[in-house]
XYZ file of N, CA and C in Angstrom:
510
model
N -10.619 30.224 3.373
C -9.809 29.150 3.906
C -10.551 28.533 5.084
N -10.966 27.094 4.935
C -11.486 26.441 6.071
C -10.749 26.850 7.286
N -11.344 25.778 8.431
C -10.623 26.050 9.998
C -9.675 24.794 9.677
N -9.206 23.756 8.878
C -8.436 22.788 8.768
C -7.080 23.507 8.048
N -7.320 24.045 6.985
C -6.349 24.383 6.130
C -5.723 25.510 7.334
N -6.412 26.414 8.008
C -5.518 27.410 8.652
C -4.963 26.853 9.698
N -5.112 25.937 10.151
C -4.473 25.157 11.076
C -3.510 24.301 11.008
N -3.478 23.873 9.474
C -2.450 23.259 8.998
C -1.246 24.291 8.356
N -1.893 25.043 8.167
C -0.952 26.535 7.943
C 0.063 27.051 9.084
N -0.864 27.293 10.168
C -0.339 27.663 11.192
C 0.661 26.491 11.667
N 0.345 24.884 11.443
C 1.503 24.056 11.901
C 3.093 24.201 11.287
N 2.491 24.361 10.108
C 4.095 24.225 8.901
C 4.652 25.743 9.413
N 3.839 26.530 9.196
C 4.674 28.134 9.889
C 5.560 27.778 10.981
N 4.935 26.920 12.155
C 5.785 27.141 13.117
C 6.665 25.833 13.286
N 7.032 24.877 12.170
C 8.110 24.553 11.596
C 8.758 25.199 11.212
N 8.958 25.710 9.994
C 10.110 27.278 9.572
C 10.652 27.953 10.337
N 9.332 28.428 11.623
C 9.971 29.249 12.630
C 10.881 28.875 13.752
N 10.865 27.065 13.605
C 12.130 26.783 14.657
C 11.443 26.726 16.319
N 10.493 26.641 16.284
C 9.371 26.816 17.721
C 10.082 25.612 18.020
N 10.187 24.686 19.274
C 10.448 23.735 19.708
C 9.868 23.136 21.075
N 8.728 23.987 21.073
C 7.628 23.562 22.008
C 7.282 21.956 22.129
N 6.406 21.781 21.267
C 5.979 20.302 21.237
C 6.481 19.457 20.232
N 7.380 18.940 20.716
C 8.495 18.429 19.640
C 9.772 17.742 19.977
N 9.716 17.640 21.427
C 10.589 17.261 22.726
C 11.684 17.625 22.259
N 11.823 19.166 22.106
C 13.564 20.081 21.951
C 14.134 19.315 20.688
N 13.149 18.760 19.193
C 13.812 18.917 18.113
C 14.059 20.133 17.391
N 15.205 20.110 16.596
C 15.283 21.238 15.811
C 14.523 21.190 14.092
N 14.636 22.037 13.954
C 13.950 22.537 12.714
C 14.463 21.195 11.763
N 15.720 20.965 11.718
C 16.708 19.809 10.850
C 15.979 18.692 11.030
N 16.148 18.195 12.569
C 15.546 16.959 12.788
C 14.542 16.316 12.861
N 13.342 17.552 13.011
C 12.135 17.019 11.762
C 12.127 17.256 10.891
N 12.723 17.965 10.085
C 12.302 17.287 8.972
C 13.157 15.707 8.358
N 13.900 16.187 9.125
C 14.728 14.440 8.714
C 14.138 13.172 9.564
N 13.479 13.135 10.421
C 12.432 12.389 11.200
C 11.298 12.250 10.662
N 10.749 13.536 9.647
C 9.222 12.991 8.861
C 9.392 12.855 7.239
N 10.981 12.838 6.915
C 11.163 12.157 5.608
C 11.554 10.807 5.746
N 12.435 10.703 6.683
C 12.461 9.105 7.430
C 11.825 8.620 7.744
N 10.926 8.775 8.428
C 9.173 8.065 8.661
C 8.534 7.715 7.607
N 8.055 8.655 6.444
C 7.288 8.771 5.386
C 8.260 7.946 4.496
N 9.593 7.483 4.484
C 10.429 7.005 3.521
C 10.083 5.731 3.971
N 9.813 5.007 5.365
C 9.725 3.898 5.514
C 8.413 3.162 5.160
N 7.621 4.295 5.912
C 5.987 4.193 5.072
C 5.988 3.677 3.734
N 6.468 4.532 2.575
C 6.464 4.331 1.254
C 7.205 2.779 0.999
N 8.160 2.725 1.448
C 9.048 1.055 1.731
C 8.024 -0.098 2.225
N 7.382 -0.112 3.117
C 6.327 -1.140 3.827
C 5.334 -0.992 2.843
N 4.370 0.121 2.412
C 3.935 0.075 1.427
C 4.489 -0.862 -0.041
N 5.363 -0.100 -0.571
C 5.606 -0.759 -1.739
C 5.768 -2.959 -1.670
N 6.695 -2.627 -0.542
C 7.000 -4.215 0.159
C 5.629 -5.119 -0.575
N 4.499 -4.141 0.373
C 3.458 -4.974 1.255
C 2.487 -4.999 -0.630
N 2.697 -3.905 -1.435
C 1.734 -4.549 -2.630
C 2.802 -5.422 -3.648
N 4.038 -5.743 -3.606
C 4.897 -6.727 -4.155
C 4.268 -8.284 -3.861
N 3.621 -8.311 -2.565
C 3.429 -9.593 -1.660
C 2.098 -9.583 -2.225
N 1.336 -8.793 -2.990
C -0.217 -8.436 -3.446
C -0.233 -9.587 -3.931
N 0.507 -10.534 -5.456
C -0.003 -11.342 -6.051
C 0.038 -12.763 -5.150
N 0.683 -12.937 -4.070
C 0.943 -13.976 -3.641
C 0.002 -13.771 -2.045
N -0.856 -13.054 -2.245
C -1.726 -12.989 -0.786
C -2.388 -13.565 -0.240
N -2.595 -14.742 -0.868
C -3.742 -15.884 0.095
C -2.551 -16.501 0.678
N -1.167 -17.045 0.202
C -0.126 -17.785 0.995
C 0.431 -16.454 2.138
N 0.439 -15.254 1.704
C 0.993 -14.865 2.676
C 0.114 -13.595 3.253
N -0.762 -13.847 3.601
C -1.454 -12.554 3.982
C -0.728 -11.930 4.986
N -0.696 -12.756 6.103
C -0.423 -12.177 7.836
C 0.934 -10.737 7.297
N 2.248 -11.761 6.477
C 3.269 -10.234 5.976
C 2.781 -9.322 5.530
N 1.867 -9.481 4.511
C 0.871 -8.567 3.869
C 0.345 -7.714 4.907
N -0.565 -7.860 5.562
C -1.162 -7.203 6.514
C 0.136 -6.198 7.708
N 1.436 -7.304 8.221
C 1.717 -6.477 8.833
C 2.810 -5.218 7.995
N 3.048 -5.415 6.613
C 4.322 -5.031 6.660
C 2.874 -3.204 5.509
N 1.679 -3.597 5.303
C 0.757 -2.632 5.151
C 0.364 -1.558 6.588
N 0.052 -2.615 7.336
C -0.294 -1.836 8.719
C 1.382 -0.754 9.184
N 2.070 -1.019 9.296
C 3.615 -0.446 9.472
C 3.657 0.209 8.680
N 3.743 0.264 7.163
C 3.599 1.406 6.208
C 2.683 2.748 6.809
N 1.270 2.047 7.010
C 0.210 3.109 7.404
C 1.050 3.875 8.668
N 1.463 3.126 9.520
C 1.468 3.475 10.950
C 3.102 4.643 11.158
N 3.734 4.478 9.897
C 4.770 5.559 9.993
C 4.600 6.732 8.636
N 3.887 5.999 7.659
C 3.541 7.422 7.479
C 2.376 7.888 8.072
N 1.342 8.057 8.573
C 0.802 8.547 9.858
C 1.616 9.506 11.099
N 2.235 8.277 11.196
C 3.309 8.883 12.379
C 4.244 9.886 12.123
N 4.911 10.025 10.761
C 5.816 11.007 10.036
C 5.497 12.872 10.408
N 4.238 12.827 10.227
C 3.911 14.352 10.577
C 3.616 14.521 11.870
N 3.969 13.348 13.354
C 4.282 13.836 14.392
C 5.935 14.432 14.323
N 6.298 14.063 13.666
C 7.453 14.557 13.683
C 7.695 16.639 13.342
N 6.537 16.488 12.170
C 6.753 17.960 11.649
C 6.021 19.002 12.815
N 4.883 18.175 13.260
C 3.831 19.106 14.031
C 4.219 19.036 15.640
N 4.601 18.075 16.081
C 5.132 17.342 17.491
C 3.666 16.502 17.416
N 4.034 15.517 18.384
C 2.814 14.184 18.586
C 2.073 15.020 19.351
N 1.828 15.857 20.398
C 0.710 16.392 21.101
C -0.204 17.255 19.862
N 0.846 17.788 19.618
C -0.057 18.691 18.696
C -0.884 18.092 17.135
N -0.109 17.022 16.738
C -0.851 16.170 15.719
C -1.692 15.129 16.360
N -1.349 14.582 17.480
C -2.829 13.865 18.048
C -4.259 14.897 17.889
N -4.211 16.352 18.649
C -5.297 16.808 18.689
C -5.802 17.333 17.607
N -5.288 17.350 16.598
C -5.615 17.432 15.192
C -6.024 16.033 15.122
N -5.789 15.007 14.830
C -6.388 13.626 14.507
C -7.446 13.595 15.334
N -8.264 14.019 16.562
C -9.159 14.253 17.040
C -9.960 14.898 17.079
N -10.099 16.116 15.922
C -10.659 17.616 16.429
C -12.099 16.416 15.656
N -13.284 17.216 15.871
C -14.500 16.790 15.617
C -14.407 16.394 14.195
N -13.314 17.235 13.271
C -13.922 17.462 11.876
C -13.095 16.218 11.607
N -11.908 15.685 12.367
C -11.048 14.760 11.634
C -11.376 13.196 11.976
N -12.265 12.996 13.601
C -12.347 11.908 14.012
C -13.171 10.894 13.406
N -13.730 11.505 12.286
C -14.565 10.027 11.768
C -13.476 9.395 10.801
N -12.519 10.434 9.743
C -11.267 9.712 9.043
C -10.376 9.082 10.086
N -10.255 9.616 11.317
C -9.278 8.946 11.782
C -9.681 7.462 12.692
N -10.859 7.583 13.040
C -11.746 6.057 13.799
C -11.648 4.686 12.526
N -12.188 5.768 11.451
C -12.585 4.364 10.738
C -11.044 4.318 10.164
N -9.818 5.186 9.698
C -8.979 4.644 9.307
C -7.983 3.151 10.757
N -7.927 3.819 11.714
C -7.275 3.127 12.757
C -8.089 2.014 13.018
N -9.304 1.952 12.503
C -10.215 0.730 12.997
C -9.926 -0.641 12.008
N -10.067 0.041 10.876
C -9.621 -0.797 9.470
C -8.078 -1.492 9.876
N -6.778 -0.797 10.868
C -5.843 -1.372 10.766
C -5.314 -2.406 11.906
N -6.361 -2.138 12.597
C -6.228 -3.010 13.945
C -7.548 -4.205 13.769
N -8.700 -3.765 12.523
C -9.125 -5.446 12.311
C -8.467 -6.334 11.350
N -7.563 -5.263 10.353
C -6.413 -6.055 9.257
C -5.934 -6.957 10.259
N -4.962 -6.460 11.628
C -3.890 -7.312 12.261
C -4.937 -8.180 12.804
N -6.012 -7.677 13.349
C -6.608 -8.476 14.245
C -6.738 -10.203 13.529
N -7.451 -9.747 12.497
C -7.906 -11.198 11.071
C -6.550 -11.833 11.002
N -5.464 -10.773 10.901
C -4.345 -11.738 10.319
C -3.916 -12.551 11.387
N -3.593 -11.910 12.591
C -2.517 -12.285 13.665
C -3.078 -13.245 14.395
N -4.584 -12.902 14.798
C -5.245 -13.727 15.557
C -5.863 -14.820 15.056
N -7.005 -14.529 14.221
C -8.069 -15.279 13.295
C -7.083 -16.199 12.364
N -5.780 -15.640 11.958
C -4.961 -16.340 10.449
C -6.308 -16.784 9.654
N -6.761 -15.616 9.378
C -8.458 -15.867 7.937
C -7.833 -14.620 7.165
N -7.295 -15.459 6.114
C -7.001 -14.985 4.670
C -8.219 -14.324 3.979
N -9.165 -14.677 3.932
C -10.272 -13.945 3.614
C -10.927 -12.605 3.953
N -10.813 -12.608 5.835
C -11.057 -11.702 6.466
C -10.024 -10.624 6.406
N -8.831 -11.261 6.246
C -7.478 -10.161 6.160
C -7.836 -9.369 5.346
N -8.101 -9.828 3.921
C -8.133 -9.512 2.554
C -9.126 -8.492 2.682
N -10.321 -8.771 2.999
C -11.318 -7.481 3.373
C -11.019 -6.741 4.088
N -10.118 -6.718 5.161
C -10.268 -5.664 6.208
C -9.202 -4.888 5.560
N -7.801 -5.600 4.814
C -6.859 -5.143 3.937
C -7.518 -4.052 3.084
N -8.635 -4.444 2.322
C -8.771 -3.495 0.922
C -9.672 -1.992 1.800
N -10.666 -2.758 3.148
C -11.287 -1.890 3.592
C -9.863 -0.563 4.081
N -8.889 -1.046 4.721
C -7.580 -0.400 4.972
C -7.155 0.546 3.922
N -7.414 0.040 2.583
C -6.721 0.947 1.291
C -7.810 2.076 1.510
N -9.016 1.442 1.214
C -10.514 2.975 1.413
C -10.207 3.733 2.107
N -10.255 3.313 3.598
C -10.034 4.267 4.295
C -8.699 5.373 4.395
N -7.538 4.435 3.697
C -6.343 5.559 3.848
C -6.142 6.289 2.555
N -7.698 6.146 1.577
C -7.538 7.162 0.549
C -8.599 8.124 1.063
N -9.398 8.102 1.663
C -10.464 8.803 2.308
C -9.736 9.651 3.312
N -9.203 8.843 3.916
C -8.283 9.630 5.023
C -7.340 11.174 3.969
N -6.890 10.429 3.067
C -5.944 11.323 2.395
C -6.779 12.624 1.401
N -7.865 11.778 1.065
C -8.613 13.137 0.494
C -9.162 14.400 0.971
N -9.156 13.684 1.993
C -10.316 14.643 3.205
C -9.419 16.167 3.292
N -7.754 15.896 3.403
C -6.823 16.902 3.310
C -6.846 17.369 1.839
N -7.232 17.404 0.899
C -7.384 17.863 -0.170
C -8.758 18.954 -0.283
N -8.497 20.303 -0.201
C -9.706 21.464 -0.598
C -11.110 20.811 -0.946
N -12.527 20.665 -0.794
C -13.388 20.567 -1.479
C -12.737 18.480 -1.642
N -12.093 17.983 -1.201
C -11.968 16.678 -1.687
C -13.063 15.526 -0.879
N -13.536 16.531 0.434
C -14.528 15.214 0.770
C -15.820 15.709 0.099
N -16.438 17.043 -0.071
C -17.368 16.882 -1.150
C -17.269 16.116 -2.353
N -16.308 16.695 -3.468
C -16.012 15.452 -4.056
C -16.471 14.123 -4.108
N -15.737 13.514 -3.152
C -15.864 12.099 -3.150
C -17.091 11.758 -2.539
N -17.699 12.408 -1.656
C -19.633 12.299 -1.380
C -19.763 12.390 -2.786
N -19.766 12.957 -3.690
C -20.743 12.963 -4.869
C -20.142 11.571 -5.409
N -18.744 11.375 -5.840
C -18.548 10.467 -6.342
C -19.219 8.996 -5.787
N -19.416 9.027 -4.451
C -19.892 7.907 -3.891
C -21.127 7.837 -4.242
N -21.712 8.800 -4.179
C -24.040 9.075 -4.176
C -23.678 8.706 -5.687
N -23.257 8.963 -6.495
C -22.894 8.907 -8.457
C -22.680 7.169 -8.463
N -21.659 6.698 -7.740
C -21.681 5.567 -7.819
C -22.593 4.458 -7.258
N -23.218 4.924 -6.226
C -24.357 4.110 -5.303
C -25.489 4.050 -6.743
N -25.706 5.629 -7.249
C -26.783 5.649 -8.230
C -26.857 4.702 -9.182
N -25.238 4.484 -9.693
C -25.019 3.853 -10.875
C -25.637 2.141 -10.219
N -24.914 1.765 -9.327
C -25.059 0.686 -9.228
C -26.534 0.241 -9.233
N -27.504 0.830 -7.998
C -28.948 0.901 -7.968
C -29.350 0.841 -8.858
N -29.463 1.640 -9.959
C -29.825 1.473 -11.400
C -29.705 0.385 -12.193
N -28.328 -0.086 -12.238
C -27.863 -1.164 -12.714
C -28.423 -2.535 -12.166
N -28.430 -2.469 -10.954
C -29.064 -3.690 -10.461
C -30.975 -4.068 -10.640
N -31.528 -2.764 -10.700
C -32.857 -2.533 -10.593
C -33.129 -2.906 -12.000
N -32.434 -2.928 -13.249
C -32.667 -3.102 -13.917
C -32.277 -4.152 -14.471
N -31.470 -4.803 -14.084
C -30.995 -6.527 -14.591
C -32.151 -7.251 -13.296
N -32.300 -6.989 -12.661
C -33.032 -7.995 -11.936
C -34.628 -7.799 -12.192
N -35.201 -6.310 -12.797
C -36.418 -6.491 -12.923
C -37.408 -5.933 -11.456
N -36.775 -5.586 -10.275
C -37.220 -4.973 -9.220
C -38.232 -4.090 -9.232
């Protein structure tokens, strides 16, 4: 068992156990009804925000914010299970801060393009760059899932290289 998985072990344990340390005196009940409510709204802004998918050059900016808000409470949902002190320093430990830079970076240049720039174009990229990163983000918690997806990426870089080296004659 990695040092991630036992640490994520050790968080959910001391959910069950009713600890109420970092968690500002919730009970066992009220997170979990605080990180199904979070994660329920997540899934809601989500779903919202790919309904608005076919109509995204007229409406990006909703697009962008009602995606960024999805991200930003389910994210936020497992402060609820872990307490926010204790899931910040997990979103920071060495092993997590490159998923968590480039995911938070992707969602603050989404708003940035939309809110500021209003560039439908730029939204749209920083949007899909937003989806990468919050499946990267999500794999990384999956056993063996960021090896994985390194190979899948070097497999796909290969494919493409190949592909291109050889239609162009390089």
């Amino acid at each position: 068992m990695s040092e991630s998985e036992s640490s994520i072990t050790k968080k959910l344990s001391s959910l069950w156990s009713g600890e109420k340390d970092s968690s500002f005196g919730l009970s066992k009940k009220e997170r979990v009804v605080g990180f199904f409510l979070s994660l329920g709204l997540g899934i809601l802004c989500f779903t919202l925000a790919f309904l608005l998918t076919p109509v995204i050059v007229v409406k990006s900016r909703k697009f962008a914010l009602l995606f960024t808000f999805g991200s930003a409470f389910s994210l936020g949902s497992f402060s609820f299970l872990w307490g926010p002190w204790e899931h910040l320093k997990h979103l920071i430990t060495s092993e997590r801060l490159p998923f968590t830079l480039t995911y938070i970076g992707t969602i603050c240049g989404t708003l940035y393009c939309a809110l500021s720039l209003h560039s439908t174009v730029l939204t749209i990229i920083f949007a899909v760059a937003q989806v990468i990163a919050l499946l990267w983000f999500l794999v990384s918690y999956i056993p063996g899932g960021t090896t994985g997806l390194k190979f899948m990426a070097k497999l796909f870089s290969t494919l493409c290289s190949n592909t291109l080296s050889s239609t162009m004659d390089v």
